[in-house]
């Protein structure tokens, strides 16, 4: 969707800048600059968030993630008492519902994990890759417990019998309609603040991979699924072959 098409929909539906910012997760100032024309070439992940806002049915856009009575005050103790079938993440005292991953989602995550694990074994590395569901007590406090799709931990002392205690070196999230807003905005900010060194957003529908070098605060790099994407924490010596991965699951994303 082009920016002009978004402007037309904004006018048609009567949305305010504040509504767009609140429901898309894009900062209000950024929304204003894009729709006023001040920002001509917005970042890819910003465009994705705005496009998702305008394309979703209204009832989906206005879904309230924080439906829990005491949101903002929950702890990992509350998290541990939830039934196993209730899939949520705890971020800064708030519970966020998680949808069950699709077959394509799991296949992509599993293949990425395999390629990273093979690289580590072949090179005698000390890092450990994991695939969801694995609990991560991100800030080493009582307010946050997340389950990234794929993660790599290089400090073995952070790996305890029940979960990862502290920020992983690398986190990858595979976007889906149910988690897109959280992955692109809330988790992005949270991972950066917690000390995650590298963050990938993988979008199977758009066939894009957005790589953030959080450690060096670099601008994101966008790759296509035809590329081999270098893993920064391994100095680019490990590359994830997305053409190979997508070839095995593309039938799930084609109409």
Backbone as CSV, one residue per row, in Angstrom:
resi,resn,N_x,N_y,N_z,CA_x,CA_y,CA_z,C_x,C_y,C_z
1,UNK,0.847,-1.184,0.000,0.000,0.000,0.000,0.893,1.248,0.000
2,UNK,0.577,2.200,-0.875,1.375,3.424,-0.947,0.942,4.400,0.140
3,UNK,1.786,5.399,0.377,1.443,6.421,1.373,0.204,7.188,0.936
4,UNK,0.075,7.442,-0.368,-1.102,8.162,-0.857,-2.372,7.352,-0.605
5,UNK,-2.304,6.036,-0.783,-3.472,5.191,-0.504,-3.833,5.232,0.979
6,UNK,-2.814,5.298,1.825,-3.073,5.425,3.264,-3.730,6.762,3.571
7,UNK,-3.257,7.822,2.917,-3.857,9.146,3.130,-5.326,9.147,2.713
8,UNK,-5.613,8.468,1.595,-6.992,8.402,1.112,-7.877,7.653,2.110
9,UNK,-7.354,6.569,2.669,-8.132,5.800,3.639,-8.322,6.586,4.937
10,UNK,-7.289,7.326,5.316,-7.401,8.153,6.515,-8.527,9.165,6.351
11,UNK,-8.559,9.795,5.198,-9.598,10.781,4.926,-10.970,10.131,4.859
12,UNK,-11.046,8.967,4.205,-12.323,8.259,4.046,-12.906,7.834,5.398
13,UNK,-12.039,7.309,6.282,-12.508,6.784,7.560,-12.533,7.836,8.674
14,UNK,-11.891,8.978,8.419,-11.889,10.030,9.420,-10.974,9.783,10.595
15,UNK,-9.919,8.995,10.391,-8.999,8.702,11.478,-8.186,9.929,11.858
16,UNK,-7.918,10.072,13.125,-7.014,11.119,13.590,-5.594,10.566,13.646
17,UNK,-4.614,11.469,13.703,-3.228,11.015,13.837,-3.049,10.208,15.122
18,UNK,-3.707,10.653,16.183,-3.576,9.961,17.473,-4.119,8.542,17.395
19,UNK,-5.252,8.350,16.711,-5.807,7.002,16.566,-4.858,6.100,15.781
20,UNK,-4.305,6.623,14.704,-3.385,5.834,13.884,-2.153,5.453,14.703
21,UNK,-1.619,6.413,15.445,-0.427,6.142,16.257,-0.718,5.116,17.339
22,UNK,-1.854,5.264,18.011,-2.186,4.379,19.122,-2.388,2.940,18.671
23,UNK,-3.068,2.741,17.543,-3.422,1.394,17.109,-2.361,0.753,16.216
24,UNK,-1.482,1.547,15.625,-0.412,0.970,14.805,0.879,0.792,15.589
25,UNK,1.024,1.557,16.683,2.256,1.505,17.455,3.340,2.436,16.939
26,UNK,3.058,3.174,15.870,4.024,4.131,15.317,3.927,5.432,16.117
27,UNK,5.050,6.014,16.543,5.010,7.255,17.322,4.209,8.352,16.622
28,UNK,3.488,9.140,17.417,2.617,10.179,16.875,3.375,11.145,15.979
29,UNK,4.554,11.583,16.422,5.328,12.525,15.615,5.709,11.949,14.266
30,UNK,6.027,10.654,14.234,6.384,9.994,12.976,5.183,9.945,12.044
31,UNK,4.007,9.613,12.596,2.773,9.571,11.790,2.511,10.935,11.172
32,UNK,2.628,11.977,11.954,2.362,13.331,11.461,3.320,13.713,10.338
33,UNK,4.592,13.365,10.502,5.585,13.711,9.484,5.334,12.958,8.175
34,UNK,4.923,11.697,8.266,4.668,10.902,7.056,3.461,11.442,6.304
35,UNK,2.369,11.715,7.029,1.147,12.139,6.357,1.171,13.602,5.934
36,UNK,2.071,14.377,6.515,2.211,15.765,6.077,3.160,15.883,4.888
37,UNK,3.918,14.809,4.624,4.869,14.827,3.531,6.268,15.219,3.946
38,UNK,6.458,15.531,5.238,7.789,15.930,5.711,8.778,14.771,5.610
39,UNK,8.292,13.547,5.916,9.107,12.345,5.752,8.697,11.659,4.461
40,UNK,9.600,11.651,3.485,9.268,11.120,2.158,9.514,9.621,2.073
41,UNK,10.565,9.145,2.702,10.924,7.723,2.642,10.984,7.136,4.045
42,UNK,9.830,6.747,4.599,9.808,6.171,5.952,10.540,4.832,5.994
43,UNK,10.942,4.399,7.196,11.580,3.107,7.364,10.615,1.997,6.992
44,UNK,11.190,0.882,6.543,10.383,-0.260,6.105,9.457,-0.760,7.206
45,UNK,9.978,-0.897,8.444,9.149,-1.439,9.515,8.035,-0.472,9.892
46,UNK,8.274,0.833,9.733,7.220,1.818,9.987,6.110,1.689,8.957
47,UNK,6.480,1.542,7.688,5.482,1.356,6.633,4.667,0.086,6.855
48,UNK,5.343,-0.983,7.292,4.640,-2.233,7.567,3.584,-2.047,8.655
49,UNK,3.956,-1.343,9.717,3.018,-1.129,10.825,1.811,-0.306,10.372
50,UNK,2.055,0.731,9.575,0.956,1.556,9.079,0.085,0.784,8.097
51,UNK,0.723,0.025,7.229,-0.019,-0.776,6.259,-0.909,-1.794,6.974
52,UNK,-0.367,-2.386,8.023,-1.132,-3.363,8.797,-2.348,-2.703,9.427
53,UNK,-2.194,-1.497,9.921,-3.309,-0.762,10.519,-4.437,-0.553,9.508
54,UNK,-4.090,-0.101,8.314,-5.119,0.225,7.329,-5.730,-1.007,6.671
55,UNK,-5.014,-2.122,6.660,-5.526,-3.317,5.991,-6.356,-4.200,6.898
56,UNK,-6.138,-4.137,8.225,-6.869,-4.998,9.152,-8.312,-4.561,9.268
57,UNK,-9.241,-5.518,9.481,-10.611,-5.148,9.818,-10.631,-4.352,11.110
58,UNK,-11.586,-3.441,11.241,-11.651,-2.557,12.395,-11.684,-3.328,13.705
59,UNK,-12.484,-4.418,13.744,-12.617,-5.133,15.003,-11.312,-5.789,15.428
60,UNK,-10.433,-6.111,14.447,-9.134,-6.681,14.787,-8.200,-5.588,15.274
61,UNK,-8.216,-4.445,14.598,-7.337,-3.350,14.997,-7.600,-2.910,16.418
62,UNK,-8.855,-2.932,16.832,-9.208,-2.419,18.138,-9.220,-3.493,19.202
63,UNK,-8.674,-4.673,18.855,-8.555,-5.721,19.861,-7.675,-5.228,21.005
64,UNK,-8.115,-5.407,22.230,-7.363,-4.967,23.399,-6.550,-6.137,23.923
65,UNK,-5.228,-5.995,23.818,-4.369,-7.051,24.313,-4.420,-7.115,25.840
66,UNK,-4.432,-5.963,26.469,-4.330,-5.916,27.917,-5.711,-6.052,28.559
67,UNK,-6.262,-7.270,28.556,-7.609,-7.490,29.061,-7.591,-7.991,30.504
68,UNK,-6.430,-8.073,31.105,-6.309,-8.605,32.447,-6.532,-7.503,33.480
69,UNK,-7.188,-7.873,34.572,-7.650,-6.888,35.547,-6.521,-6.102,36.194
70,UNK,-5.404,-6.752,36.478,-4.323,-6.082,37.210,-3.137,-5.777,36.307
71,UNK,-3.391,-5.566,35.047,-2.270,-5.337,34.144,-1.432,-4.147,34.584
72,UNK,-0.124,-4.355,34.530,0.826,-3.369,34.996,1.433,-3.762,36.324
73,UNK,0.789,-4.706,37.013,1.289,-5.103,38.336,1.570,-6.603,38.436
74,UNK,1.465,-7.331,37.336,1.732,-8.766,37.379,3.234,-9.041,37.470
75,UNK,3.576,-10.198,38.024,4.974,-10.591,38.191,5.185,-11.987,37.620
76,UNK,6.442,-12.435,37.644,6.747,-13.780,37.157,6.087,-14.843,38.017
77,UNK,5.767,-14.527,39.269,5.026,-15.468,40.105,3.618,-15.685,39.551
78,UNK,2.971,-14.599,39.119,1.655,-14.725,38.488,1.769,-15.507,37.183
79,UNK,2.819,-15.220,36.439,3.059,-15.913,35.168,3.176,-17.426,35.386
80,UNK,3.873,-17.823,36.448,4.109,-19.247,36.694,2.859,-19.999,37.111
81,UNK,1.824,-19.284,37.561,0.596,-19.948,38.004,-0.430,-20.108,36.893
82,UNK,-0.153,-19.526,35.712,-1.096,-19.648,34.609,-1.136,-21.090,34.099
83,UNK,-2.297,-21.559,33.627,-2.361,-22.908,33.062,-1.487,-23.032,31.825
84,UNK,-0.965,-24.232,31.593,-0.027,-24.448,30.489,-0.612,-24.056,29.139
85,UNK,-1.922,-24.249,28.975,-2.538,-23.970,27.673,-2.770,-22.478,27.433
86,UNK,-2.577,-21.645,28.435,-2.765,-20.201,28.286,-1.442,-19.575,27.879
87,UNK,-1.300,-19.222,26.608,-0.039,-18.718,26.080,-0.017,-17.187,26.170
88,UNK,0.833,-16.677,27.047,0.987,-15.229,27.208,2.461,-14.906,27.389
89,UNK,2.783,-13.626,27.217,4.083,-13.098,27.602,3.853,-11.991,28.622
90,UNK,4.813,-11.818,29.517,4.743,-10.792,30.545,5.797,-9.732,30.226
91,UNK,5.347,-8.488,30.012,6.268,-7.399,29.690,5.951,-6.208,30.578
92,UNK,6.895,-5.868,31.441,6.737,-4.740,32.362,5.445,-4.824,33.168
93,UNK,5.099,-6.030,33.593,3.923,-6.213,34.433,2.623,-6.392,33.682
94,UNK,2.668,-6.359,32.359,1.475,-6.535,31.528,1.498,-7.905,30.862
95,UNK,0.349,-8.576,30.833,0.204,-9.821,30.095,-0.247,-9.519,28.666
96,UNK,0.405,-10.169,27.696,0.027,-10.051,26.289,-0.275,-11.445,25.756
97,UNK,-1.479,-11.607,25.196,-1.878,-12.902,24.659,-1.028,-13.281,23.455
98,UNK,-0.751,-14.580,23.335,0.004,-15.114,22.204,-0.860,-16.130,21.465
99,UNK,-0.917,-16.016,20.141,-1.625,-17.010,19.343,-0.729,-18.221,19.124
100,UNK,-1.333,-19.373,18.910,-0.543,-20.566,18.605,0.148,-20.378,17.261
101,UNK,1.415,-20.739,17.154,2.140,-20.550,15.892,1.617,-21.472,14.805
102,UNK,1.658,-21.003,13.566,1.234,-21.817,12.433,2.346,-22.787,12.042
103,UNK,2.024,-23.716,11.153,3.024,-24.672,10.670,4.153,-23.936,9.957
104,UNK,3.809,-22.940,9.143,4.841,-22.177,8.437,5.743,-21.435,9.406
105,UNK,5.141,-20.829,10.411,5.873,-20.096,11.440,6.883,-21.012,12.128
106,UNK,6.426,-22.176,12.556,7.296,-23.129,13.234,8.386,-23.675,12.309
107,UNK,8.030,-23.900,11.055,9.004,-24.438,10.101,10.143,-23.458,9.854
108,UNK,9.797,-22.173,9.700,10.827,-21.155,9.479,11.735,-21.050,10.706
109,UNK,11.129,-20.978,11.886,11.920,-20.893,13.107,12.808,-22.107,13.302
110,UNK,12.276,-23.296,13.018,13.045,-24.516,13.183,14.235,-24.600,12.246
111,UNK,14.047,-24.142,11.015,15.137,-24.193,10.043,16.229,-23.180,10.393
112,UNK,15.824,-22.001,10.854,16.813,-21.010,11.292,17.625,-21.570,12.460
113,UNK,16.937,-22.175,13.406,17.612,-22.777,14.560,18.600,-23.838,14.099
114,UNK,18.215,-24.667,13.138,19.089,-25.733,12.639,20.352,-25.162,12.011
115,UNK,20.196,-24.128,11.174,21.359,-23.552,10.505,22.319,-22.914,11.510
116,UNK,21.777,-22.232,12.520,22.646,-21.617,13.535,23.327,-22.697,14.368
117,UNK,22.562,-23.720,14.769,23.137,-24.797,15.588,24.252,-25.509,14.832
118,UNK,24.046,-25.757,13.540,25.087,-26.411,12.733,26.360,-25.569,12.688
119,UNK,26.201,-24.267,12.522,27.357,-23.370,12.466,28.130,-23.423,13.784
120,UNK,27.413,-23.372,14.907,28.074,-23.373,16.219,28.833,-24.677,16.444
121,UNK,28.194,-25.793,16.105,28.838,-27.096,16.291,30.077,-27.214,15.405
122,UNK,29.943,-26.812,14.149,31.055,-26.934,13.207,32.242,-26.051,13.574
123,UNK,31.969,-24.971,14.320,33.040,-24.039,14.667,33.428,-24.098,16.143
124,UNK,32.885,-25.078,16.846,33.255,-25.243,18.249,32.893,-24.069,19.124
125,UNK,31.764,-23.425,18.846,31.362,-22.244,19.604,30.722,-22.580,20.940
126,UNK,30.647,-21.570,21.808,30.040,-21.739,23.129,28.602,-21.260,23.202
127,UNK,28.139,-20.546,22.182,26.776,-20.022,22.200,25.765,-21.167,22.073
128,UNK,24.546,-20.920,22.583,23.490,-21.917,22.505,22.261,-21.310,21.837
129,UNK,21.756,-21.940,20.753,20.524,-21.461,20.132,19.306,-22.148,20.754
130,UNK,18.194,-21.453,20.794,16.947,-22.011,21.309,15.808,-21.626,20.378
131,UNK,14.747,-22.420,20.415,13.528,-22.122,19.664,12.360,-22.162,20.629
132,UNK,11.360,-21.300,20.424,10.201,-21.229,21.310,9.487,-22.586,21.379
133,UNK,8.870,-22.847,22.543,8.731,-21.965,23.706,9.858,-22.131,24.718
134,UNK,10.596,-21.047,24.954,11.611,-20.977,26.005,11.394,-19.661,26.745
135,UNK,11.242,-19.719,28.051,11.027,-18.508,28.836,12.329,-17.722,28.973
136,UNK,12.209,-16.401,28.826,13.359,-15.503,28.975,12.985,-14.410,29.969
137,UNK,13.641,-14.396,31.118,13.440,-13.348,32.120,14.362,-12.193,31.737
138,UNK,13.885,-11.374,30.850,14.702,-10.458,30.063,15.540,-9.495,30.901
139,UNK,14.909,-8.832,31.860,15.584,-7.797,32.640,16.138,-8.298,33.967
140,UNK,16.042,-9.607,34.198,16.454,-10.162,35.503,15.653,-9.532,36.636
141,UNK,14.425,-9.098,36.357,13.554,-8.586,37.409,12.294,-9.441,37.468
142,UNK,11.298,-8.999,38.198,10.088,-9.803,38.399,8.937,-9.385,37.492
143,UNK,9.201,-8.539,36.479,8.107,-7.947,35.708,8.038,-8.398,34.254
144,UNK,9.038,-9.156,33.801,9.073,-9.500,32.378,9.505,-10.947,32.159
145,UNK,8.708,-11.669,31.343,9.063,-13.021,30.902,8.515,-13.192,29.486
146,UNK,9.411,-13.326,28.519,9.007,-13.409,27.119,9.410,-14.755,26.528
147,UNK,8.856,-15.052,25.343,9.171,-16.286,24.627,9.483,-15.962,23.167
148,UNK,10.698,-15.485,22.873,11.058,-15.183,21.483,10.991,-16.431,20.609
149,UNK,10.795,-16.220,19.314,10.696,-17.363,18.386,12.020,-18.104,18.268
150,UNK,13.106,-17.360,18.097,14.448,-17.947,18.036,15.367,-17.031,18.839
151,UNK,16.280,-17.601,19.602,17.221,-16.797,20.363,18.553,-17.515,20.472
152,UNK,19.597,-16.723,20.692,20.939,-17.258,20.879,21.524,-16.628,22.135
153,UNK,22.042,-17.483,23.021,22.657,-17.020,24.273,24.112,-17.465,24.276
154,UNK,25.028,-16.527,24.453,26.459,-16.850,24.441,27.078,-16.886,25.833
155,UNK,26.404,-16.344,26.817,26.866,-16.397,28.207,26.156,-17.558,28.890
156,UNK,26.861,-18.666,29.097,26.250,-19.866,29.658,25.674,-19.629,31.053
157,UNK,26.182,-18.647,31.782,25.671,-18.386,33.119,24.240,-17.859,33.101
158,UNK,23.782,-17.379,31.954,22.397,-16.909,31.837,21.406,-18.053,31.645
159,UNK,21.896,-19.247,31.371,21.026,-20.392,31.116,20.864,-21.175,32.412
160,UNK,19.659,-21.105,32.993,19.359,-21.828,34.223,18.394,-22.963,33.886
161,UNK,18.155,-23.904,34.808,17.348,-25.082,34.466,15.962,-24.792,33.913
162,UNK,15.329,-23.695,34.339,13.943,-23.448,33.929,13.784,-22.406,32.834
163,UNK,14.801,-21.543,32.635,14.626,-20.468,31.665,15.969,-19.771,31.408
164,UNK,15.920,-18.747,30.560,17.091,-17.885,30.334,16.930,-16.669,31.239
165,UNK,17.976,-16.358,32.000,17.923,-15.273,32.966,18.826,-14.135,32.483
166,UNK,18.228,-13.168,31.810,18.985,-12.055,31.249,18.774,-11.958,29.751
167,UNK,19.353,-10.942,29.139,19.136,-10.661,27.717,19.940,-11.609,26.833
168,UNK,19.291,-12.297,25.877,20.040,-13.078,24.883,20.882,-12.154,24.000
169,UNK,21.837,-12.732,23.303,22.656,-11.948,22.378,21.896,-11.648,21.087
170,UNK,21.102,-12.607,20.640,20.344,-12.468,19.390,18.924,-12.958,19.611
171,UNK,17.951,-12.185,19.122,16.546,-12.589,19.149,15.963,-12.404,17.759
172,UNK,15.177,-13.390,17.335,14.441,-13.299,16.073,12.958,-13.526,16.348
173,UNK,12.114,-12.683,15.775,10.670,-12.857,15.860,10.109,-13.001,14.448
174,UNK,9.235,-13.986,14.266,8.582,-14.222,12.978,7.203,-13.581,13.037
175,UNK,6.962,-12.602,12.188,5.740,-11.812,12.264,4.508,-12.619,11.866
176,UNK,3.422,-12.366,12.588,2.112,-12.921,12.254,1.096,-11.831,12.550
177,UNK,-0.131,-11.924,12.019,-1.130,-10.880,12.292,-1.368,-10.647,13.776
178,UNK,-1.296,-11.709,14.581,-1.601,-11.580,16.010,-0.487,-10.922,16.806
179,UNK,0.759,-11.022,16.324,1.890,-10.530,17.116,2.637,-9.373,16.472
180,UNK,2.238,-8.983,15.277,2.991,-7.987,14.506,3.221,-6.697,15.294
181,UNK,2.164,-6.159,15.864,2.279,-4.879,16.572,3.234,-4.987,17.751
182,UNK,3.116,-6.068,18.514,3.969,-6.249,19.687,5.420,-6.450,19.264
183,UNK,5.653,-7.302,18.266,7.019,-7.598,17.829,7.714,-6.367,17.265
184,UNK,6.993,-5.569,16.497,7.603,-4.441,15.804,7.810,-3.220,16.698
185,UNK,7.037,-3.129,17.760,7.095,-1.916,18.568,7.459,-2.192,20.027
186,UNK,6.559,-2.831,20.748,6.786,-3.039,22.182,8.043,-3.869,22.420
187,UNK,8.154,-5.017,21.732,9.312,-5.877,21.956,10.597,-5.249,21.419
188,UNK,10.509,-4.580,20.306,11.704,-3.923,19.753,12.326,-2.992,20.786
189,UNK,11.500,-2.122,21.352,11.999,-1.173,22.350,12.499,-1.895,23.593
190,UNK,11.762,-2.926,24.000,12.124,-3.660,25.208,13.446,-4.395,25.034
191,UNK,13.619,-5.049,23.901,14.861,-5.780,23.647,16.056,-4.835,23.602
192,UNK,15.881,-3.690,22.967,16.984,-2.726,22.882,17.381,-2.234,24.270
193,UNK,16.379,-1.919,25.106,16.648,-1.410,26.440,17.283,-2.468,27.340
194,UNK,16.941,-3.740,27.110,17.432,-4.819,27.970,18.861,-5.234,27.648
195,UNK,19.363,-4.827,26.479,20.736,-5.165,26.126,20.886,-6.277,25.109
196,UNK,19.801,-6.636,24.409,19.907,-7.590,23.304,20.785,-6.963,22.223
197,UNK,21.747,-7.708,21.726,22.721,-7.136,20.786,22.189,-7.031,19.368
198,UNK,21.339,-7.986,18.960,20.881,-8.046,17.567,19.444,-8.554,17.540
199,UNK,18.610,-7.921,16.699,17.188,-8.272,16.632,16.759,-8.388,15.181
200,UNK,16.127,-9.531,14.838,15.610,-9.743,13.486,14.091,-9.807,13.517
201,UNK,13.469,-9.133,12.556,12.037,-9.261,12.292,11.883,-9.972,10.951
202,UNK,11.226,-11.111,10.964,11.087,-11.924,9.760,9.627,-11.900,9.322
203,UNK,9.388,-11.421,8.106,8.024,-11.263,7.603,7.790,-12.221,6.428
204,UNK,7.191,-13.391,6.678,6.972,-14.355,5.602,6.032,-13.847,4.506
205,UNK,5.039,-13.031,4.877,4.091,-12.530,3.878,4.759,-11.566,2.898
206,UNK,5.618,-10.705,3.405,6.326,-9.736,2.562,7.647,-10.298,2.026
207,UNK,8.036,-11.463,2.544,9.319,-12.098,2.174,10.488,-11.145,2.438
208,UNK,10.495,-10.580,3.644,11.521,-9.629,4.052,12.081,-10.018,5.416
209,UNK,13.336,-9.638,5.631,13.992,-9.791,6.933,14.595,-8.440,7.292
210,UNK,14.188,-7.889,8.438,14.720,-6.609,8.900,15.672,-6.889,10.052
211,UNK,16.932,-6.492,9.900,17.973,-6.786,10.891,18.388,-5.495,11.597
212,UNK,18.268,-5.517,12.934,18.675,-4.370,13.751,19.959,-4.708,14.510
213,UNK,20.976,-3.892,14.330,22.201,-3.985,15.122,21.992,-3.085,16.331
214,UNK,21.383,-3.638,17.381,21.041,-2.843,18.559,22.283,-2.445,19.347
215,UNK,23.280,-3.301,19.316,24.497,-3.044,20.083,25.190,-1.774,19.619
216,UNK,25.221,-1.541,18.305,25.905,-0.379,17.747,24.945,0.717,17.304
217,UNK,23.642,0.503,17.586,22.612,1.488,17.268,22.645,1.911,15.805
218,UNK,22.813,0.921,14.928,22.836,1.197,13.487,21.414,1.202,12.920
219,UNK,21.246,1.844,11.769,19.967,1.779,11.073,19.709,0.349,10.623
220,UNK,18.439,-0.066,10.537,18.147,-1.453,10.147,18.528,-1.732,8.704
221,UNK,18.867,-2.989,8.434,19.161,-3.444,7.072,18.049,-4.406,6.664
222,UNK,17.509,-4.218,5.466,16.393,-5.035,4.988,16.881,-5.994,3.903
223,UNK,16.583,-7.279,4.080,16.947,-8.315,3.117,15.680,-8.962,2.564
224,UNK,15.803,-9.557,1.394,14.718,-10.340,0.829,14.934,-11.821,1.087
225,UNK,13.903,-12.603,0.852,14.018,-14.044,1.073,14.875,-14.726,0.008
226,UNK,15.373,-13.967,-0.952,16.303,-14.538,-1.925,17.754,-14.436,-1.428
227,UNK,17.944,-13.792,-0.280,19.299,-13.515,0.219,19.773,-14.525,1.258
228,UNK,21.088,-14.535,1.436,21.710,-15.162,2.595,21.984,-14.028,3.580
229,UNK,21.408,-14.114,4.762,21.472,-13.000,5.714,22.544,-13.276,6.764
230,UNK,23.561,-12.398,6.864,24.648,-12.616,7.831,24.195,-12.364,9.264
231,UNK,24.700,-13.189,10.172,24.401,-13.041,11.602,25.490,-12.177,12.232
232,UNK,25.119,-10.993,12.703,26.085,-10.022,13.185,26.872,-10.471,14.393
233,UNK,26.223,-11.186,15.319,26.955,-11.572,16.536,28.051,-12.590,16.222
234,UNK,28.006,-13.202,15.033,29.070,-14.110,14.588,29.933,-13.457,13.515
235,UNK,29.943,-12.113,13.500,30.749,-11.321,12.563,30.450,-11.665,11.102
236,UNK,29.228,-12.113,10.828,28.814,-12.420,9.466,29.327,-13.740,8.930
237,UNK,30.063,-14.501,9.744,30.589,-15.792,9.281,29.477,-16.830,9.148
238,UNK,28.418,-16.664,9.931,27.226,-17.503,9.804,26.198,-16.744,8.978
239,UNK,25.658,-17.387,7.949,24.640,-16.777,7.103,23.423,-17.688,7.041
240,UNK,22.233,-17.096,7.187,20.988,-17.861,7.104,20.472,-17.783,5.679
241,UNK,20.328,-18.952,5.050,19.909,-19.029,3.649,18.384,-19.019,3.587
242,UNK,17.807,-17.841,3.373,16.352,-17.721,3.368,15.724,-18.253,2.092
243,UNK,16.478,-18.292,1.000,15.913,-18.877,-0.224,15.643,-20.358,-0.009
244,UNK,16.525,-21.027,0.693,16.337,-22.444,0.996,15.174,-22.650,1.963
245,UNK,15.094,-21.788,2.954,14.009,-21.896,3.933,12.655,-21.671,3.266
246,UNK,12.555,-20.588,2.479,11.263,-20.244,1.890,10.818,-21.264,0.857
247,UNK,11.753,-21.878,0.200,11.401,-22.883,-0.808,10.586,-24.020,-0.181
248,UNK,10.884,-24.336,1.075,10.202,-25.457,1.726,8.835,-25.088,2.289
249,UNK,8.546,-23.779,2.435,7.264,-23.383,3.048,6.446,-22.435,2.183
250,UNK,6.930,-22.088,0.990,6.264,-21.041,0.217,4.838,-21.397,-0.171
251,UNK,4.534,-22.679,-0.269,3.176,-23.077,-0.639,2.156,-22.651,0.421
252,UNK,2.620,-22.408,1.646,1.738,-21.997,2.722,1.406,-20.501,2.650
253,UNK,2.193,-19.733,1.884,2.018,-18.297,1.825,1.554,-17.819,0.443
254,UNK,1.259,-18.758,-0.445,0.803,-18.400,-1.784,-0.689,-18.704,-1.905
255,UNK,-1.412,-17.761,-2.446,-2.864,-17.935,-2.630,-3.133,-18.781,-3.874
